[in-house]
């Protein structure tokens, strides 16, 4: 009897510890959860994962709703979300790591690293690619081409739009070229280099996959809500576009990445200051040397968003970071302001906590 009591006591202690660990992982600011529930209804978002970090401490981390509608699978810590263009923050960091290693320079002409460029492209610099100030034609027009050579030949024949550095023009050609430069510099594929240097401990919960037709364990592919039906979100990013999109990861891995970014594990503070420095366009636009700068109500933030479904934003003034991953789209309309409004509201609710 005494032996059974000891065994039951040990089991009780283990269950209690597991329960405590679960509570540690899920932190809830009720105001944010209430707001997310309202946002889900307004935008018809099936599932989300949201984290808010303040000065290095996770103050809110929750999963909401459904990862897979067909099988009623809830969003969990194992759910992988396609990042779409939020992938670019990891591409930007990869470039700055190589700059810090003195393998690349911001003012390098891209022709130093790519030898098959059209004549008019050769004087464009790496900084022009990072800041979307290259003036290059957009390869996204040929993204349905799965063969890189075909897409390349087509975009090479298109005219340059403006003098490099003159203005901001967001396009995927910039990050197609950055991917090529990184791969040539490190002698590895872009996905393997990103995962090796930025997610070294990840196993199957960080991966590059550009096809919504590929079956991937725990991946929440995304949904589009129409007036009368719900459709699976159809996306296809060929491998040559992996510098611009196609990274999929869990919220936990994003949080860990952000921690390392804040602690200076990836790049030094000096390099980070250069990355976050506003670029001086001739036609004014708020954008740093790699990340979007957004100023609302006098408060500056930086980060990136993708596919109107995911966002990463840091607010230096309040020490807050917001990571928002969703499998539906925050499409703005006359009543709703879109993903930027959602992120800003989360930040405000966090600040008053």
mmCIF file with all atom_site columns, C-alpha atoms in Angstrom, residues 88-258:
data_model
loop_
_atom_site.group_PDB
_atom_site.id
_atom_site.type_symbol
_atom_site.label_atom_id
_atom_site.label_alt_id
_atom_site.label_comp_id
_atom_site.label_asym_id
_atom_site.label_entity_id
_atom_site.label_seq_id
_atom_site.pdbx_PDB_ins_code
_atom_site.Cartn_x
_atom_site.Cartn_y
_atom_site.Cartn_z
_atom_site.occupancy
_atom_site.B_iso_or_equiv
_atom_site.pdbx_formal_charge
_atom_site.auth_seq_id
_atom_site.auth_comp_id
_atom_site.auth_asym_id
_atom_site.auth_atom_id
_atom_site.pdbx_PDB_model_num
ATOM 1   C CA . UNK A 1 88  ? 12.532  38.257 -46.598 1.00 0.00 ? 88  UNK A CA 1
ATOM 2   C CA . UNK A 1 89  ? 13.656  39.167 -43.074 1.00 0.00 ? 89  UNK A CA 1
ATOM 3   C CA . UNK A 1 90  ? 15.687  35.948 -42.925 1.00 0.00 ? 90  UNK A CA 1
ATOM 4   C CA . UNK A 1 91  ? 17.123  36.620 -46.380 1.00 0.00 ? 91  UNK A CA 1
ATOM 5   C CA . UNK A 1 92  ? 18.109  40.139 -45.297 1.00 0.00 ? 92  UNK A CA 1
ATOM 6   C CA . UNK A 1 93  ? 19.813  38.769 -42.201 1.00 0.00 ? 93  UNK A CA 1
ATOM 7   C CA . UNK A 1 94  ? 21.741  36.219 -44.279 1.00 0.00 ? 94  UNK A CA 1
ATOM 8   C CA . UNK A 1 95  ? 23.133  39.038 -46.429 1.00 0.00 ? 95  UNK A CA 1
ATOM 9   C CA . UNK A 1 96  ? 24.180  41.059 -43.376 1.00 0.00 ? 96  UNK A CA 1
ATOM 10  C CA . UNK A 1 97  ? 25.899  38.054 -41.842 1.00 0.00 ? 97  UNK A CA 1
ATOM 11  C CA . UNK A 1 98  ? 28.009  37.810 -45.005 1.00 0.00 ? 98  UNK A CA 1
ATOM 12  C CA . UNK A 1 99  ? 28.642  41.557 -44.924 1.00 0.00 ? 99  UNK A CA 1
ATOM 13  C CA . UNK A 1 100 ? 29.870  41.226 -41.344 1.00 0.00 ? 100 UNK A CA 1
ATOM 14  C CA . UNK A 1 101 ? 32.157  38.391 -42.476 1.00 0.00 ? 101 UNK A CA 1
ATOM 15  C CA . UNK A 1 102 ? 33.503  40.773 -45.153 1.00 0.00 ? 102 UNK A CA 1
ATOM 16  C CA . UNK A 1 103 ? 32.377  38.445 -47.937 1.00 0.00 ? 103 UNK A CA 1
ATOM 17  C CA . UNK A 1 104 ? 29.948  41.050 -49.296 1.00 0.00 ? 104 UNK A CA 1
ATOM 18  C CA . UNK A 1 105 ? 29.657  44.845 -49.143 1.00 0.00 ? 105 UNK A CA 1
ATOM 19  C CA . UNK A 1 106 ? 26.591  47.041 -49.377 1.00 0.00 ? 106 UNK A CA 1
ATOM 20  C CA . UNK A 1 107 ? 28.140  49.059 -52.184 1.00 0.00 ? 107 UNK A CA 1
ATOM 21  C CA . UNK A 1 108 ? 29.242  46.018 -54.176 1.00 0.00 ? 108 UNK A CA 1
ATOM 22  C CA . UNK A 1 109 ? 27.992  46.123 -57.742 1.00 0.00 ? 109 UNK A CA 1
ATOM 23  C CA . UNK A 1 110 ? 25.943  42.975 -58.219 1.00 0.00 ? 110 UNK A CA 1
ATOM 24  C CA . UNK A 1 111 ? 28.001  42.189 -61.320 1.00 0.00 ? 111 UNK A CA 1
ATOM 25  C CA . UNK A 1 112 ? 30.881  41.287 -58.954 1.00 0.00 ? 112 UNK A CA 1
ATOM 26  C CA . UNK A 1 113 ? 28.840  38.266 -57.888 1.00 0.00 ? 113 UNK A CA 1
ATOM 27  C CA . UNK A 1 114 ? 26.621  37.481 -60.898 1.00 0.00 ? 114 UNK A CA 1
ATOM 28  C CA . UNK A 1 115 ? 28.304  37.279 -64.294 1.00 0.00 ? 115 UNK A CA 1
ATOM 29  C CA . UNK A 1 116 ? 25.381  36.885 -66.710 1.00 0.00 ? 116 UNK A CA 1
ATOM 30  C CA . UNK A 1 117 ? 23.587  40.206 -66.119 1.00 0.00 ? 117 UNK A CA 1
ATOM 31  C CA . UNK A 1 118 ? 22.292  42.494 -68.876 1.00 0.00 ? 118 UNK A CA 1
ATOM 32  C CA . UNK A 1 119 ? 24.507  45.523 -69.446 1.00 0.00 ? 119 UNK A CA 1
ATOM 33  C CA . UNK A 1 120 ? 22.082  47.956 -67.838 1.00 0.00 ? 120 UNK A CA 1
ATOM 34  C CA . UNK A 1 121 ? 21.952  45.932 -64.610 1.00 0.00 ? 121 UNK A CA 1
ATOM 35  C CA . UNK A 1 122 ? 25.663  45.739 -63.843 1.00 0.00 ? 122 UNK A CA 1
ATOM 36  C CA . UNK A 1 123 ? 26.064  48.920 -61.779 1.00 0.00 ? 123 UNK A CA 1
ATOM 37  C CA . UNK A 1 124 ? 23.161  48.162 -59.446 1.00 0.00 ? 124 UNK A CA 1
ATOM 38  C CA . UNK A 1 125 ? 24.435  47.642 -55.902 1.00 0.00 ? 125 UNK A CA 1
ATOM 39  C CA . UNK A 1 126 ? 23.543  45.133 -53.199 1.00 0.00 ? 126 UNK A CA 1
ATOM 40  C CA . UNK A 1 127 ? 22.081  47.998 -51.151 1.00 0.00 ? 127 UNK A CA 1
ATOM 41  C CA . UNK A 1 128 ? 19.664  48.718 -54.011 1.00 0.00 ? 128 UNK A CA 1
ATOM 42  C CA . UNK A 1 129 ? 18.388  45.152 -53.853 1.00 0.00 ? 129 UNK A CA 1
ATOM 43  C CA . UNK A 1 130 ? 17.933  45.270 -50.069 1.00 0.00 ? 130 UNK A CA 1
ATOM 44  C CA . UNK A 1 131 ? 16.087  48.593 -50.221 1.00 0.00 ? 131 UNK A CA 1
ATOM 45  C CA . UNK A 1 132 ? 13.978  47.892 -53.320 1.00 0.00 ? 132 UNK A CA 1
ATOM 46  C CA . UNK A 1 133 ? 15.571  50.890 -54.989 1.00 0.00 ? 133 UNK A CA 1
ATOM 47  C CA . UNK A 1 134 ? 17.073  49.000 -57.925 1.00 0.00 ? 134 UNK A CA 1
ATOM 48  C CA . UNK A 1 135 ? 14.494  50.041 -60.516 1.00 0.00 ? 135 UNK A CA 1
ATOM 49  C CA . UNK A 1 136 ? 14.622  46.512 -61.950 1.00 0.00 ? 136 UNK A CA 1
ATOM 50  C CA . UNK A 1 137 ? 11.662  44.927 -63.748 1.00 0.00 ? 137 UNK A CA 1
ATOM 51  C CA . UNK A 1 138 ? 9.717   42.510 -61.552 1.00 0.00 ? 138 UNK A CA 1
ATOM 52  C CA . UNK A 1 139 ? 10.298  38.803 -62.129 1.00 0.00 ? 139 UNK A CA 1
ATOM 53  C CA . UNK A 1 140 ? 6.989   38.114 -60.382 1.00 0.00 ? 140 UNK A CA 1
ATOM 54  C CA . UNK A 1 141 ? 5.396   38.620 -63.802 1.00 0.00 ? 141 UNK A CA 1
ATOM 55  C CA . UNK A 1 142 ? 6.993   35.304 -64.792 1.00 0.00 ? 142 UNK A CA 1
ATOM 56  C CA . UNK A 1 143 ? 6.606   33.465 -61.491 1.00 0.00 ? 143 UNK A CA 1
ATOM 57  C CA . UNK A 1 144 ? 4.389   30.843 -63.150 1.00 0.00 ? 144 UNK A CA 1
ATOM 58  C CA . UNK A 1 145 ? 7.539   29.672 -64.938 1.00 0.00 ? 145 UNK A CA 1
ATOM 59  C CA . UNK A 1 146 ? 8.958   26.821 -62.882 1.00 0.00 ? 146 UNK A CA 1
ATOM 60  C CA . UNK A 1 147 ? 12.224  26.890 -64.800 1.00 0.00 ? 147 UNK A CA 1
ATOM 61  C CA . UNK A 1 148 ? 14.527  29.671 -63.641 1.00 0.00 ? 148 UNK A CA 1
ATOM 62  C CA . UNK A 1 149 ? 16.254  29.964 -67.013 1.00 0.00 ? 149 UNK A CA 1
ATOM 63  C CA . UNK A 1 150 ? 12.981  30.811 -68.780 1.00 0.00 ? 150 UNK A CA 1
ATOM 64  C CA . UNK A 1 151 ? 11.968  33.413 -66.173 1.00 0.00 ? 151 UNK A CA 1
ATOM 65  C CA . UNK A 1 152 ? 15.480  34.882 -66.217 1.00 0.00 ? 152 UNK A CA 1
ATOM 66  C CA . UNK A 1 153 ? 15.561  35.319 -69.995 1.00 0.00 ? 153 UNK A CA 1
ATOM 67  C CA . UNK A 1 154 ? 12.188  37.040 -69.935 1.00 0.00 ? 154 UNK A CA 1
ATOM 68  C CA . UNK A 1 155 ? 12.948  39.496 -67.110 1.00 0.00 ? 155 UNK A CA 1
ATOM 69  C CA . UNK A 1 156 ? 16.397  40.243 -68.575 1.00 0.00 ? 156 UNK A CA 1
ATOM 70  C CA . UNK A 1 157 ? 14.647  41.575 -71.675 1.00 0.00 ? 157 UNK A CA 1
ATOM 71  C CA . UNK A 1 158 ? 12.404  43.976 -69.733 1.00 0.00 ? 158 UNK A CA 1
ATOM 72  C CA . UNK A 1 159 ? 13.419  47.654 -69.359 1.00 0.00 ? 159 UNK A CA 1
ATOM 73  C CA . UNK A 1 160 ? 14.724  49.170 -66.128 1.00 0.00 ? 160 UNK A CA 1
ATOM 74  C CA . UNK A 1 161 ? 12.098  51.454 -64.546 1.00 0.00 ? 161 UNK A CA 1
ATOM 75  C CA . UNK A 1 162 ? 14.226  54.223 -63.019 1.00 0.00 ? 162 UNK A CA 1
ATOM 76  C CA . UNK A 1 163 ? 17.723  55.221 -61.929 1.00 0.00 ? 163 UNK A CA 1
ATOM 77  C CA . UNK A 1 164 ? 18.871  53.023 -58.998 1.00 0.00 ? 164 UNK A CA 1
ATOM 78  C CA . UNK A 1 165 ? 18.422  54.747 -55.642 1.00 0.00 ? 165 UNK A CA 1
ATOM 79  C CA . UNK A 1 166 ? 15.798  57.132 -56.956 1.00 0.00 ? 166 UNK A CA 1
ATOM 80  C CA . UNK A 1 167 ? 12.704  55.601 -55.378 1.00 0.00 ? 167 UNK A CA 1
ATOM 81  C CA . UNK A 1 168 ? 11.141  52.602 -53.659 1.00 0.00 ? 168 UNK A CA 1
ATOM 82  C CA . UNK A 1 169 ? 9.622   49.928 -55.883 1.00 0.00 ? 169 UNK A CA 1
ATOM 83  C CA . UNK A 1 170 ? 8.889   46.647 -54.117 1.00 0.00 ? 170 UNK A CA 1
ATOM 84  C CA . UNK A 1 171 ? 9.651   43.734 -56.383 1.00 0.00 ? 171 UNK A CA 1
ATOM 85  C CA . UNK A 1 172 ? 10.765  40.121 -56.207 1.00 0.00 ? 172 UNK A CA 1
ATOM 86  C CA . UNK A 1 173 ? 13.670  40.440 -58.661 1.00 0.00 ? 173 UNK A CA 1
ATOM 87  C CA . UNK A 1 174 ? 15.728  42.032 -55.883 1.00 0.00 ? 174 UNK A CA 1
ATOM 88  C CA . UNK A 1 175 ? 15.460  38.967 -53.667 1.00 0.00 ? 175 UNK A CA 1
ATOM 89  C CA . UNK A 1 176 ? 15.856  36.532 -56.545 1.00 0.00 ? 176 UNK A CA 1
ATOM 90  C CA . UNK A 1 177 ? 19.246  38.160 -57.163 1.00 0.00 ? 177 UNK A CA 1
ATOM 91  C CA . UNK A 1 178 ? 20.129  38.251 -53.433 1.00 0.00 ? 178 UNK A CA 1
ATOM 92  C CA . UNK A 1 179 ? 19.442  34.510 -53.252 1.00 0.00 ? 179 UNK A CA 1
ATOM 93  C CA . UNK A 1 180 ? 21.806  33.921 -56.170 1.00 0.00 ? 180 UNK A CA 1
ATOM 94  C CA . UNK A 1 181 ? 24.494  36.097 -54.568 1.00 0.00 ? 181 UNK A CA 1
ATOM 95  C CA . UNK A 1 182 ? 24.221  34.311 -51.216 1.00 0.00 ? 182 UNK A CA 1
ATOM 96  C CA . UNK A 1 183 ? 24.376  30.866 -52.830 1.00 0.00 ? 183 UNK A CA 1
ATOM 97  C CA . UNK A 1 184 ? 27.425  31.741 -54.895 1.00 0.00 ? 184 UNK A CA 1
ATOM 98  C CA . UNK A 1 185 ? 29.173  33.264 -51.866 1.00 0.00 ? 185 UNK A CA 1
ATOM 99  C CA . UNK A 1 186 ? 28.592  30.344 -49.473 1.00 0.00 ? 186 UNK A CA 1
ATOM 100 C CA . UNK A 1 187 ? 28.598  27.478 -51.979 1.00 0.00 ? 187 UNK A CA 1
ATOM 101 C CA . UNK A 1 188 ? 25.354  26.036 -50.598 1.00 0.00 ? 188 UNK A CA 1
ATOM 102 C CA . UNK A 1 189 ? 21.695  26.091 -51.464 1.00 0.00 ? 189 UNK A CA 1
ATOM 103 C CA . UNK A 1 190 ? 19.808  29.038 -50.004 1.00 0.00 ? 190 UNK A CA 1
ATOM 104 C CA . UNK A 1 191 ? 17.417  26.941 -47.844 1.00 0.00 ? 191 UNK A CA 1
ATOM 105 C CA . UNK A 1 192 ? 20.219  24.864 -46.344 1.00 0.00 ? 192 UNK A CA 1
ATOM 106 C CA . UNK A 1 193 ? 22.260  27.991 -45.540 1.00 0.00 ? 193 UNK A CA 1
ATOM 107 C CA . UNK A 1 194 ? 19.332  29.800 -43.881 1.00 0.00 ? 194 UNK A CA 1
ATOM 108 C CA . UNK A 1 195 ? 18.384  26.788 -41.756 1.00 0.00 ? 195 UNK A CA 1
ATOM 109 C CA . UNK A 1 196 ? 22.003  25.982 -40.856 1.00 0.00 ? 196 UNK A CA 1
ATOM 110 C CA . UNK A 1 197 ? 22.877  29.524 -39.744 1.00 0.00 ? 197 UNK A CA 1
ATOM 111 C CA . UNK A 1 198 ? 19.573  30.792 -38.325 1.00 0.00 ? 198 UNK A CA 1
ATOM 112 C CA . UNK A 1 199 ? 17.748  27.631 -37.165 1.00 0.00 ? 199 UNK A CA 1
ATOM 113 C CA . UNK A 1 200 ? 20.558  25.195 -36.304 1.00 0.00 ? 200 UNK A CA 1
ATOM 114 C CA . UNK A 1 201 ? 18.500  23.223 -33.758 1.00 0.00 ? 201 UNK A CA 1
ATOM 115 C CA . UNK A 1 202 ? 15.354  22.927 -35.876 1.00 0.00 ? 202 UNK A CA 1
ATOM 116 C CA . UNK A 1 203 ? 14.385  19.525 -37.250 1.00 0.00 ? 203 UNK A CA 1
ATOM 117 C CA . UNK A 1 204 ? 11.146  19.271 -39.193 1.00 0.00 ? 204 UNK A CA 1
ATOM 118 C CA . UNK A 1 205 ? 9.520   22.471 -37.996 1.00 0.00 ? 205 UNK A CA 1
ATOM 119 C CA . UNK A 1 206 ? 11.411  24.902 -40.240 1.00 0.00 ? 206 UNK A CA 1
ATOM 120 C CA . UNK A 1 207 ? 11.424  24.259 -43.966 1.00 0.00 ? 207 UNK A CA 1
ATOM 121 C CA . UNK A 1 208 ? 11.293  25.850 -47.372 1.00 0.00 ? 208 UNK A CA 1
ATOM 122 C CA . UNK A 1 209 ? 8.369   24.630 -49.452 1.00 0.00 ? 209 UNK A CA 1
ATOM 123 C CA . UNK A 1 210 ? 6.750   26.702 -52.179 1.00 0.00 ? 210 UNK A CA 1
ATOM 124 C CA . UNK A 1 211 ? 3.884   24.494 -53.298 1.00 0.00 ? 211 UNK A CA 1
ATOM 125 C CA . UNK A 1 212 ? 0.434   24.337 -51.750 1.00 0.00 ? 212 UNK A CA 1
ATOM 126 C CA . UNK A 1 213 ? 0.040   20.927 -53.393 1.00 0.00 ? 213 UNK A CA 1
ATOM 127 C CA . UNK A 1 214 ? 2.898   19.336 -51.434 1.00 0.00 ? 214 UNK A CA 1
ATOM 128 C CA . UNK A 1 215 ? 1.743   17.333 -48.412 1.00 0.00 ? 215 UNK A CA 1
ATOM 129 C CA . UNK A 1 216 ? 3.739   18.464 -45.366 1.00 0.00 ? 216 UNK A CA 1
ATOM 130 C CA . UNK A 1 217 ? 3.111   17.294 -41.818 1.00 0.00 ? 217 UNK A CA 1
ATOM 131 C CA . UNK A 1 218 ? 1.629   20.006 -39.535 1.00 0.00 ? 218 UNK A CA 1
ATOM 132 C CA . UNK A 1 219 ? 1.550   22.628 -42.307 1.00 0.00 ? 219 UNK A CA 1
ATOM 133 C CA . UNK A 1 220 ? -1.472  24.931 -42.234 1.00 0.00 ? 220 UNK A CA 1
ATOM 134 C CA . UNK A 1 221 ? -1.821  25.728 -45.917 1.00 0.00 ? 221 UNK A CA 1
ATOM 135 C CA . UNK A 1 222 ? -4.228  28.622 -45.624 1.00 0.00 ? 222 UNK A CA 1
ATOM 136 C CA . UNK A 1 223 ? -7.737  29.484 -46.656 1.00 0.00 ? 223 UNK A CA 1
ATOM 137 C CA . UNK A 1 224 ? -9.609  32.084 -48.666 1.00 0.00 ? 224 UNK A CA 1
ATOM 138 C CA . UNK A 1 225 ? -13.102 33.004 -47.533 1.00 0.00 ? 225 UNK A CA 1
ATOM 139 C CA . UNK A 1 226 ? -15.505 34.057 -50.258 1.00 0.00 ? 226 UNK A CA 1
ATOM 140 C CA . UNK A 1 227 ? -19.107 35.111 -49.712 1.00 0.00 ? 227 UNK A CA 1
ATOM 141 C CA . UNK A 1 228 ? -20.455 31.621 -50.297 1.00 0.00 ? 228 UNK A CA 1
ATOM 142 C CA . UNK A 1 229 ? -17.591 29.225 -49.641 1.00 0.00 ? 229 UNK A CA 1
ATOM 143 C CA . UNK A 1 230 ? -14.172 28.566 -48.147 1.00 0.00 ? 230 UNK A CA 1
ATOM 144 C CA . UNK A 1 231 ? -11.363 27.673 -50.553 1.00 0.00 ? 231 UNK A CA 1
ATOM 145 C CA . UNK A 1 232 ? -7.887  26.308 -49.939 1.00 0.00 ? 232 UNK A CA 1
ATOM 146 C CA . UNK A 1 233 ? -5.312  28.999 -50.614 1.00 0.00 ? 233 UNK A CA 1
ATOM 147 C CA . UNK A 1 234 ? -3.434  28.207 -53.808 1.00 0.00 ? 234 UNK A CA 1
ATOM 148 C CA . UNK A 1 235 ? 0.206   29.309 -53.878 1.00 0.00 ? 235 UNK A CA 1
ATOM 149 C CA . UNK A 1 236 ? 3.265   28.239 -55.795 1.00 0.00 ? 236 UNK A CA 1
ATOM 150 C CA . UNK A 1 237 ? 6.734   29.714 -55.368 1.00 0.00 ? 237 UNK A CA 1
ATOM 151 C CA . UNK A 1 238 ? 9.340   28.107 -57.633 1.00 0.00 ? 238 UNK A CA 1
ATOM 152 C CA . UNK A 1 239 ? 12.654  27.326 -55.956 1.00 0.00 ? 239 UNK A CA 1
ATOM 153 C CA . UNK A 1 240 ? 14.439  30.217 -57.626 1.00 0.00 ? 240 UNK A CA 1
ATOM 154 C CA . UNK A 1 241 ? 12.106  32.540 -55.672 1.00 0.00 ? 241 UNK A CA 1
ATOM 155 C CA . UNK A 1 242 ? 12.981  31.077 -52.260 1.00 0.00 ? 242 UNK A CA 1
ATOM 156 C CA . UNK A 1 243 ? 14.861  34.244 -51.324 1.00 0.00 ? 243 UNK A CA 1
ATOM 157 C CA . UNK A 1 244 ? 11.584  36.157 -51.475 1.00 0.00 ? 244 UNK A CA 1
ATOM 158 C CA . UNK A 1 245 ? 9.134   33.647 -49.990 1.00 0.00 ? 245 UNK A CA 1
ATOM 159 C CA . UNK A 1 246 ? 8.422   29.955 -49.198 1.00 0.00 ? 246 UNK A CA 1
ATOM 160 C CA . UNK A 1 247 ? 9.790   29.670 -45.643 1.00 0.00 ? 247 UNK A CA 1
ATOM 161 C CA . UNK A 1 248 ? 7.425   27.820 -43.282 1.00 0.00 ? 248 UNK A CA 1
ATOM 162 C CA . UNK A 1 249 ? 7.934   27.671 -39.528 1.00 0.00 ? 249 UNK A CA 1
ATOM 163 C CA . UNK A 1 250 ? 6.290   27.394 -36.134 1.00 0.00 ? 250 UNK A CA 1
ATOM 164 C CA . UNK A 1 251 ? 5.681   30.280 -33.773 1.00 0.00 ? 251 UNK A CA 1
ATOM 165 C CA . UNK A 1 252 ? 8.126   28.773 -31.254 1.00 0.00 ? 252 UNK A CA 1
ATOM 166 C CA . UNK A 1 253 ? 10.939  28.811 -33.806 1.00 0.00 ? 253 UNK A CA 1
ATOM 167 C CA . UNK A 1 254 ? 10.123  32.393 -34.757 1.00 0.00 ? 254 UNK A CA 1
ATOM 168 C CA . UNK A 1 255 ? 10.247  33.391 -31.072 1.00 0.00 ? 255 UNK A CA 1
ATOM 169 C CA . UNK A 1 256 ? 13.622  31.683 -30.649 1.00 0.00 ? 256 UNK A CA 1
ATOM 170 C CA . UNK A 1 257 ? 14.939  33.418 -33.775 1.00 0.00 ? 257 UNK A CA 1
ATOM 171 C CA . UNK A 1 258 ? 13.779  36.794 -32.435 1.00 0.00 ? 258 UNK A CA 1
#
